[in-house]
XYZ file of C-alpha atoms in Angstrom:
462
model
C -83.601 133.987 108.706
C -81.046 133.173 105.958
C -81.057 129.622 107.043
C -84.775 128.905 107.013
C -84.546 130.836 103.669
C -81.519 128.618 102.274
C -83.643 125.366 104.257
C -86.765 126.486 102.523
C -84.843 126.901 99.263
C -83.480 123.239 99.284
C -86.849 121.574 99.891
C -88.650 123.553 96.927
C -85.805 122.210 94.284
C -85.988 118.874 95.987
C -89.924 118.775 95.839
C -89.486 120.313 91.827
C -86.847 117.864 91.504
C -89.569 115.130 93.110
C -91.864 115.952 90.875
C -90.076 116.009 87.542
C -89.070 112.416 88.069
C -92.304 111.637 88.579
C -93.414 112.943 85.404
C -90.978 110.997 83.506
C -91.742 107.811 85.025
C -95.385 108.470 83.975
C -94.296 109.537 80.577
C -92.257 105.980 79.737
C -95.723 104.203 81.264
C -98.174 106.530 79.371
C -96.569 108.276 76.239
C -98.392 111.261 75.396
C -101.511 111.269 72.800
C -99.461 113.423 70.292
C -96.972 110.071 70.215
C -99.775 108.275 68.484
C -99.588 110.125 64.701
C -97.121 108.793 62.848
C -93.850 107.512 65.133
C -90.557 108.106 64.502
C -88.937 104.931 63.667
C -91.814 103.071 61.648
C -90.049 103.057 58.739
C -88.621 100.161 60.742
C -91.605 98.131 59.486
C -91.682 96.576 55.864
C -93.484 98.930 53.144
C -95.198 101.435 56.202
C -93.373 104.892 55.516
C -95.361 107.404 57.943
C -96.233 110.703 55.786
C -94.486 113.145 57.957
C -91.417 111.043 59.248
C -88.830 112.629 61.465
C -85.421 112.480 62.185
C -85.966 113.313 66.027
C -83.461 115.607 68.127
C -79.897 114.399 68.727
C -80.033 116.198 72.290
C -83.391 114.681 72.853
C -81.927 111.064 72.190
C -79.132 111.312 74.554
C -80.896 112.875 76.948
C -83.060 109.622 76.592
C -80.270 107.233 76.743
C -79.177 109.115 80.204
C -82.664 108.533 81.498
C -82.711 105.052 81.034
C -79.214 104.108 81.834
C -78.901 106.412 85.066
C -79.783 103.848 87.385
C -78.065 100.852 86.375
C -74.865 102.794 85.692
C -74.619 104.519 88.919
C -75.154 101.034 90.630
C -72.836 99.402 88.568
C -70.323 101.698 88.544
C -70.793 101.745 93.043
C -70.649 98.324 92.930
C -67.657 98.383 91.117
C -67.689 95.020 89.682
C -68.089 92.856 86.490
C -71.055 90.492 87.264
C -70.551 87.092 85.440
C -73.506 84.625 83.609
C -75.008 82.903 87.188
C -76.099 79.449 86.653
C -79.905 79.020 85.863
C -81.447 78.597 89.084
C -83.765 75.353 89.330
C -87.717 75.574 89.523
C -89.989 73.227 92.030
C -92.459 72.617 89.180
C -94.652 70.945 91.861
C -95.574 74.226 94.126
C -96.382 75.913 90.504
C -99.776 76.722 89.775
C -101.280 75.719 86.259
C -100.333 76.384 82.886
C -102.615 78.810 81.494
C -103.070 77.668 77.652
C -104.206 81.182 76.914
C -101.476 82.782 77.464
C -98.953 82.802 74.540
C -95.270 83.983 74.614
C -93.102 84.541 71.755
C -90.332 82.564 71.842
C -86.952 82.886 69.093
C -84.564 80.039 68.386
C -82.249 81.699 66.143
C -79.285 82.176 68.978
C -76.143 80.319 68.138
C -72.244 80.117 69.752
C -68.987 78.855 68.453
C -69.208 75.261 71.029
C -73.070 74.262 69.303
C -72.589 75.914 66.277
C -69.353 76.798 65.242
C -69.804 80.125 65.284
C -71.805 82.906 67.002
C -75.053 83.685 65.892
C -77.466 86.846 66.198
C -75.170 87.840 69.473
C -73.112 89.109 67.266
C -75.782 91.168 65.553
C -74.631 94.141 63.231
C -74.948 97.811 63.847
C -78.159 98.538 61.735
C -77.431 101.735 60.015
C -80.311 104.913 59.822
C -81.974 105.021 56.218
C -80.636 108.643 56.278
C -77.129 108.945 55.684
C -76.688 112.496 57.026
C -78.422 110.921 60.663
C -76.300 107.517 60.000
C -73.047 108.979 60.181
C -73.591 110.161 63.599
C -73.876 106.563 64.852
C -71.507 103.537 65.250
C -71.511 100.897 62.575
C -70.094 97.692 62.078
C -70.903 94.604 64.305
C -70.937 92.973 68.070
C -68.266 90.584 69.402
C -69.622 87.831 71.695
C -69.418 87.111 74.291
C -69.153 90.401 76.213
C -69.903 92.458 73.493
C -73.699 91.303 72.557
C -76.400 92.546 70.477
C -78.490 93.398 73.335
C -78.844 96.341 76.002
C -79.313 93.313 78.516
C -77.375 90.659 79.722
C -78.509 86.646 79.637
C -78.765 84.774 82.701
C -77.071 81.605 80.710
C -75.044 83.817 78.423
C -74.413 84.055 74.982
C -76.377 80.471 74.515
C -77.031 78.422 71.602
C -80.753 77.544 70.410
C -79.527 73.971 69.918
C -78.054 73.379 73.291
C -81.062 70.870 74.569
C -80.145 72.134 77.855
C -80.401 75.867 77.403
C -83.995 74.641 75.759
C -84.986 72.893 78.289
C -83.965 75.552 80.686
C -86.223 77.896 78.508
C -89.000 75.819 79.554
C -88.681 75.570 82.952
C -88.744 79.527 83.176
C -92.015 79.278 81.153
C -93.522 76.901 83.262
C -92.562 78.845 86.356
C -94.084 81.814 84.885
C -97.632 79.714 84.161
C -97.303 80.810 80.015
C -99.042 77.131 78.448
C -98.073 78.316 75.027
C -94.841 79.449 73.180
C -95.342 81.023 70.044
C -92.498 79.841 68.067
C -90.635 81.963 65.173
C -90.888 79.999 61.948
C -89.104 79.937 58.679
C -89.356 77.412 56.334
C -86.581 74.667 56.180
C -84.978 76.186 53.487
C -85.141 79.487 54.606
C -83.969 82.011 57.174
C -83.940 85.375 58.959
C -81.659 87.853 57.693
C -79.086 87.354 60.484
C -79.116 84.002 61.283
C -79.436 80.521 60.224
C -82.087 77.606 59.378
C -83.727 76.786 62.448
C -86.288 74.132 61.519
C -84.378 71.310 62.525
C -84.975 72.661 66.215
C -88.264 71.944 66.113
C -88.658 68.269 67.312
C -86.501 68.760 70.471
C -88.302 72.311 71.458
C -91.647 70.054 71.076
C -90.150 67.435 73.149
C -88.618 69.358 76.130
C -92.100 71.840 76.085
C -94.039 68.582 76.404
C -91.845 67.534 79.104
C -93.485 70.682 80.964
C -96.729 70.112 79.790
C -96.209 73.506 77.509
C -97.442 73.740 73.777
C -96.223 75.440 70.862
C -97.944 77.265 68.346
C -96.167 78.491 65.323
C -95.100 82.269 64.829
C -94.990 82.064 60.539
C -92.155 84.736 59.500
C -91.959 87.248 56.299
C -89.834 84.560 54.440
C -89.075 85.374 50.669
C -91.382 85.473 48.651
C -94.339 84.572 50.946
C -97.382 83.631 48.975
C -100.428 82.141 48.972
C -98.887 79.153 47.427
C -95.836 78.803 49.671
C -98.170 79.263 52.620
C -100.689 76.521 51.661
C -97.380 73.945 51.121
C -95.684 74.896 54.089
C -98.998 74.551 56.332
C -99.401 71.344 55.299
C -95.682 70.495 55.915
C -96.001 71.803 59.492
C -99.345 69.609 60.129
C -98.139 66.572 58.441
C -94.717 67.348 60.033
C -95.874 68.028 63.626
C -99.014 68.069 64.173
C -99.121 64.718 65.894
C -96.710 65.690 68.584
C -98.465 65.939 72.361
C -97.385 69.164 72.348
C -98.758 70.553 69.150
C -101.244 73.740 69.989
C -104.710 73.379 68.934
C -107.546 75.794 70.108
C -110.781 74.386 71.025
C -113.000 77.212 69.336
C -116.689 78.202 70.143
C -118.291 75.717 67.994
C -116.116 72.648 68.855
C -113.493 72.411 66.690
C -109.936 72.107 67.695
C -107.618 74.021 65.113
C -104.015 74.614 65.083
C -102.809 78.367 65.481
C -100.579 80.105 63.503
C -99.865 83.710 64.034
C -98.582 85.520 60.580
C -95.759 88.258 61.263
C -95.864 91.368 58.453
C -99.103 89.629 56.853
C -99.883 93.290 55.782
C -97.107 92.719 53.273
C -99.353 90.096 51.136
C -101.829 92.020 49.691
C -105.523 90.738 50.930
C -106.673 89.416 47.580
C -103.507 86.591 48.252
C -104.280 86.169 51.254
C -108.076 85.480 50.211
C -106.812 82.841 48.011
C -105.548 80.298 51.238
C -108.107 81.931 53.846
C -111.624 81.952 52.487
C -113.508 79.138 51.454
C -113.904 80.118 47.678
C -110.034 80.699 47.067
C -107.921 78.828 44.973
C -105.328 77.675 47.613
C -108.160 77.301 50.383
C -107.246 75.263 53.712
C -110.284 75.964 54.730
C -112.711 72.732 55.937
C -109.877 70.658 54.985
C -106.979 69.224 57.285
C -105.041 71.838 57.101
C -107.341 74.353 57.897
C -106.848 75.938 60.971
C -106.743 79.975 62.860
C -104.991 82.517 61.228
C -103.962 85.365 63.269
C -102.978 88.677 61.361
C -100.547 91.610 62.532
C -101.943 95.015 62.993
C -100.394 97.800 62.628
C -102.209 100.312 61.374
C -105.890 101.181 61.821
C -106.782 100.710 57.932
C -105.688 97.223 58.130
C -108.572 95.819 59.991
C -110.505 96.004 56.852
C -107.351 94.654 55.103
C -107.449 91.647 57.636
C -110.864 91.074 57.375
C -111.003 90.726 53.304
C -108.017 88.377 53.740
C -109.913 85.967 55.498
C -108.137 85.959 58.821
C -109.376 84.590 62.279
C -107.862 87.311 64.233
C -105.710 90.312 64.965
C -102.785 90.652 67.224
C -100.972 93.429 68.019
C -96.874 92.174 68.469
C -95.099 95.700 69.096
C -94.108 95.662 72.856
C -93.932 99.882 72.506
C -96.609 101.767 73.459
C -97.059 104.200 71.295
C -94.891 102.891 68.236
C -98.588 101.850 65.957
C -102.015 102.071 66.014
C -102.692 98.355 67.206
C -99.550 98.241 69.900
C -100.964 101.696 71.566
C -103.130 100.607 74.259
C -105.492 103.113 74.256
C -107.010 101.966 70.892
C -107.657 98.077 72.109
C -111.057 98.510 73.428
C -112.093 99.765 69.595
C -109.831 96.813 68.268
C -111.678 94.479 70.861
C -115.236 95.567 70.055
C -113.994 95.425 66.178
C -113.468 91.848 66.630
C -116.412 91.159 68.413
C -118.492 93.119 65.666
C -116.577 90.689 63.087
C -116.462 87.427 64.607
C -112.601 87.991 64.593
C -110.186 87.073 68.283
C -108.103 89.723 69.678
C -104.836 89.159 70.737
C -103.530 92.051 72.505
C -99.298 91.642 72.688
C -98.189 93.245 76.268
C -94.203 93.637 77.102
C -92.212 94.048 80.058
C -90.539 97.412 77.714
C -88.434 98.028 74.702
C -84.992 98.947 73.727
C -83.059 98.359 70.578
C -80.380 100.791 70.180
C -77.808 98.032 70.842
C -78.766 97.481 67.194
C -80.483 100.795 66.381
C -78.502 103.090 68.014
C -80.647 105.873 66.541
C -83.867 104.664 67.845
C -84.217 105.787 71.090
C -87.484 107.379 70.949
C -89.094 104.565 70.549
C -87.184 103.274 74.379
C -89.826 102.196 76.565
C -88.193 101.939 80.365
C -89.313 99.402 82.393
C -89.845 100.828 85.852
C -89.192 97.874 87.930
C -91.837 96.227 86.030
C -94.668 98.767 86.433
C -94.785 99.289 82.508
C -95.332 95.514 82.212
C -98.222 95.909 84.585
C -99.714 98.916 83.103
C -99.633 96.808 79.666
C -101.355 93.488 81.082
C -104.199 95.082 83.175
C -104.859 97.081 79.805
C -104.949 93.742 78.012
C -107.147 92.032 80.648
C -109.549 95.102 80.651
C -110.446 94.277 76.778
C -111.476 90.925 78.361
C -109.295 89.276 75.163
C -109.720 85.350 73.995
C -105.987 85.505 74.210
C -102.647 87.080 75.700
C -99.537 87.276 73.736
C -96.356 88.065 75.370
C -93.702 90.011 73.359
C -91.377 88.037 74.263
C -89.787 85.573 76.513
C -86.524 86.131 74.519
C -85.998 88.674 71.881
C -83.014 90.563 73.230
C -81.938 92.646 70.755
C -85.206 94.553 71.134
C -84.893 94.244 75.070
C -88.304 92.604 75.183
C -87.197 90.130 76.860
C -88.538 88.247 80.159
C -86.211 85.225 80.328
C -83.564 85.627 83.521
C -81.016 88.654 83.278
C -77.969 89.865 85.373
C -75.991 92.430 86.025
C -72.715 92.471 83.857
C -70.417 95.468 83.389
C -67.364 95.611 80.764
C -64.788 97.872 79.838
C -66.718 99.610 77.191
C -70.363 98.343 78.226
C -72.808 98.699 81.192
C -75.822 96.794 80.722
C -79.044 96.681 82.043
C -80.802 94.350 84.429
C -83.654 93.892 86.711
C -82.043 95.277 90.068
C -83.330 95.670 93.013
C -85.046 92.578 91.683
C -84.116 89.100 91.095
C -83.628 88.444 87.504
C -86.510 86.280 87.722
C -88.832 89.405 88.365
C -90.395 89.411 84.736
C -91.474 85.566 85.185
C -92.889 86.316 88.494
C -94.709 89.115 87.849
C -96.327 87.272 84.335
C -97.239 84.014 87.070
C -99.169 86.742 89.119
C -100.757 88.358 85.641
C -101.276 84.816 84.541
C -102.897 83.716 87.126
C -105.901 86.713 87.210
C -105.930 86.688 83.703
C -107.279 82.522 83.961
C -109.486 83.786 87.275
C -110.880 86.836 85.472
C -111.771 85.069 81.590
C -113.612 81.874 83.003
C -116.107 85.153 83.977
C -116.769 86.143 80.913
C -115.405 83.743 77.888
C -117.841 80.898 76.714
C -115.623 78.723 74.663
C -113.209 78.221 78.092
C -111.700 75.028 76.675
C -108.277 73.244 77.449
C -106.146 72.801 74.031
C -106.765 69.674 72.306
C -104.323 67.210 73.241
């Protein structure tokens, strides 16, 4: 009797223990409703300070951090090994199916190392302190030290890389290609400008145009929150990117409803600008109008929050899409609220691009952030993202990202690799080309499902 007791014992805390995992993996897939008030963290986002902000629960981050490091670390730590960079694994382009030119991936060329560049670049990202010293001084500071110590919870396949090595580029696109993504959406400053952490990337552009037309790929252009961003500025540097590049096979143009193939340009933080500026380039009346003239083209706005669709709609925009690759984090990246985006757009003659990613983790460079952690369970929260995005029946796809690691969006190759004072994370039991795999199989129902229901199915302008 005391053994069936002790027997019967063991499989209730096993079946409790069952179904509290299962729980949690639900939870990272589908955060809770109350998650969608104001989120901890959005102070993140330019000039958006929620109206009951929180510093979260020290316990409750760690606790987080053990949740989605537990199974890496205990494999790593079995294993009991340091896994180098592998070499990037070739690609038979020819048993590929086709590029699907409506689905866009964002794509940063910002990475540099000391052979291409002299020095290291954005690996060696800094330690981004809290904006409340009393929560700051609980976290690390200073900066990371390439090449083993990265600014990144994840590991690259080709390693600390530069974003001028023509090979790592053209590497870039043969992942693409493999994965069936026909457009990369590429981060933009202007040539005399940069990002905060990096350098003038500009110059790039030519050879990433080259090698993406090698793979029959095109690039679109993702316009960044440079200094100063105006009306003016825009106009000038849309007309330097047309006269620049436009000519180039592999230039993105959208073959719209009525005919007309216009470039794309997607405009990060364009809730910054108030709408009256934006009016000025993006309505026919306004002083620094591109529209009806060669420069005009389709403007696609960042939502974030819900009162920005009318926002988006006085600027003048052509669409909406939604970037954050959190679920949860805003209004536009929480999934739940894309069929009212979606039938918003439709109401307004506006597209909807919904941005789906494979998860999200940043406290390599926000140590503090870990609410805002979304684990990637083997790729089901990738999944759970793209059917939602299919399901709004969207004109587009956007893909945060093929390669923004410091916010562990990432779904270019990783390994395993394990230092003395870092385990990070990878895509075991899968390959590390799991995240391109599973975007070919998305891509390819995504084509299959919108030739049933879009009337402008078009190829891009060549």
């Amino acid at each position: 009797m005391a053994k069936f007791r002790r027997r019967t014992c063991i499989l209730l805390s096993l079946f409790i223990l069952f179904i509290f995992s299962l729980m949690m993996g639900l939870k990272m897939l589908w955060p809770n409703a109350a998650s969608f008030g104001p989120p901890f963290g959005l102070d993140l986002l330019p000039e958006l300070h929620p109206l009951n902000a929180h510093s979260g629960n020290k316990a409750d981050f760690q606790r987080s951090d053990r949740i989605n490091m537990e199974t890496n670390t205990k494999a790593l730590k079995g294993a009991g090994m340091t896994v180098l960079p592998a070499k990037a694994s070739e690609v038979n382009l020819e048993e590929l199916p086709p590029l699907n030119y409506f689905l866009h991936a964002f794509y940063y060329s910002w990475y540099g190392n000391p052979q291409f560049d002299g020095k290291y670049i954005h690996w060696n990202h800094p330690v981004l302190e809290h904006w409340d010293p009393r929560i700051a001084k609980n976290y690390p500071q200073g900066q990371h030290s390439p090449p083993d110590d990265i600014g990144s919870s994840f590991y690259p396949e080709l390693g600390s890389y530069s974003s001028r090595d023509p090979s790592v580029i053209e590497t870039h696109m043969k992942q693409m290609r493999s994965a069936s993504i026909g457009v990369l959406a590429l981060s933009w400053y202007p040539p005399d400008s940069r990002d905060d952490n990096g350098e003038a990337t500009d110059h790039l552009v030519p050879t990433i145009l080259d090698k993406a037309h090698k793979y029959n790929l095109k690039v679109t252009f993702h316009i960044e929150p440079y200094s100063n961003r105006d009306d003016q500025n825009m106009h000038q540097n849309i007309k330097y990117i047309i006269d620049k590049y436009g000519n180039h096979p592999a230039f993105y143009r959208y073959k719209t409803r009525t005919g007309h193939s216009l470039p794309m340009f997607y405009v990060y933080d364009s809730y910054i600008t108030k709408p009256t500026i934006w009016a000025n380039l993006l309505t026919p009346s306004g002083s620094q109008s591109v529209r009806s003239s060669p420069y005009d083209g389709l403007f696609i706005a960042l939502l974030v929050e819900e009162k920005h669709k009318n926002d988006i709609l006085q600027s003048g925009f052509d669409g909406i899409y939604t970037y954050f690759a959190t679920n949860g984090f805003t209004y536009g990246s929480s999934h739940q609220n894309w069929n009212n985006l979606k039938s918003f757009c439709e109401k307004n003659n506006l597209m909807f691009i919904p941005s789906v990613g494979p998860g999200y983790i940043d406290t390599s460079i926000r140590p503090w952030n870990t609410q805002n952690t979304r684990n990637r369970v083997n790729g089901k929260y990738y999944e759970v993202g793209l059917s939602a995005a299919l399901q709004t029946h969207p004109s587009l796809i956007s893909i945060t990202s093929f390669n923004e690691w410091h916010e562990g969006t990432q779904i270019e190759k990783a390994v395993p690799k394990r230092t003395a004072n870092t385990i990070y994370l990878d895509y075991r039991p899968h390959k590390p080309s799991l995240y391109l795999e599973l975007t070919r199989k998305w891509s390819e129902k995504f084509s299959k499902e919108r030739m049933t229901y879009a009337l402008d199915q078009q190829q891009p302008a060549s």
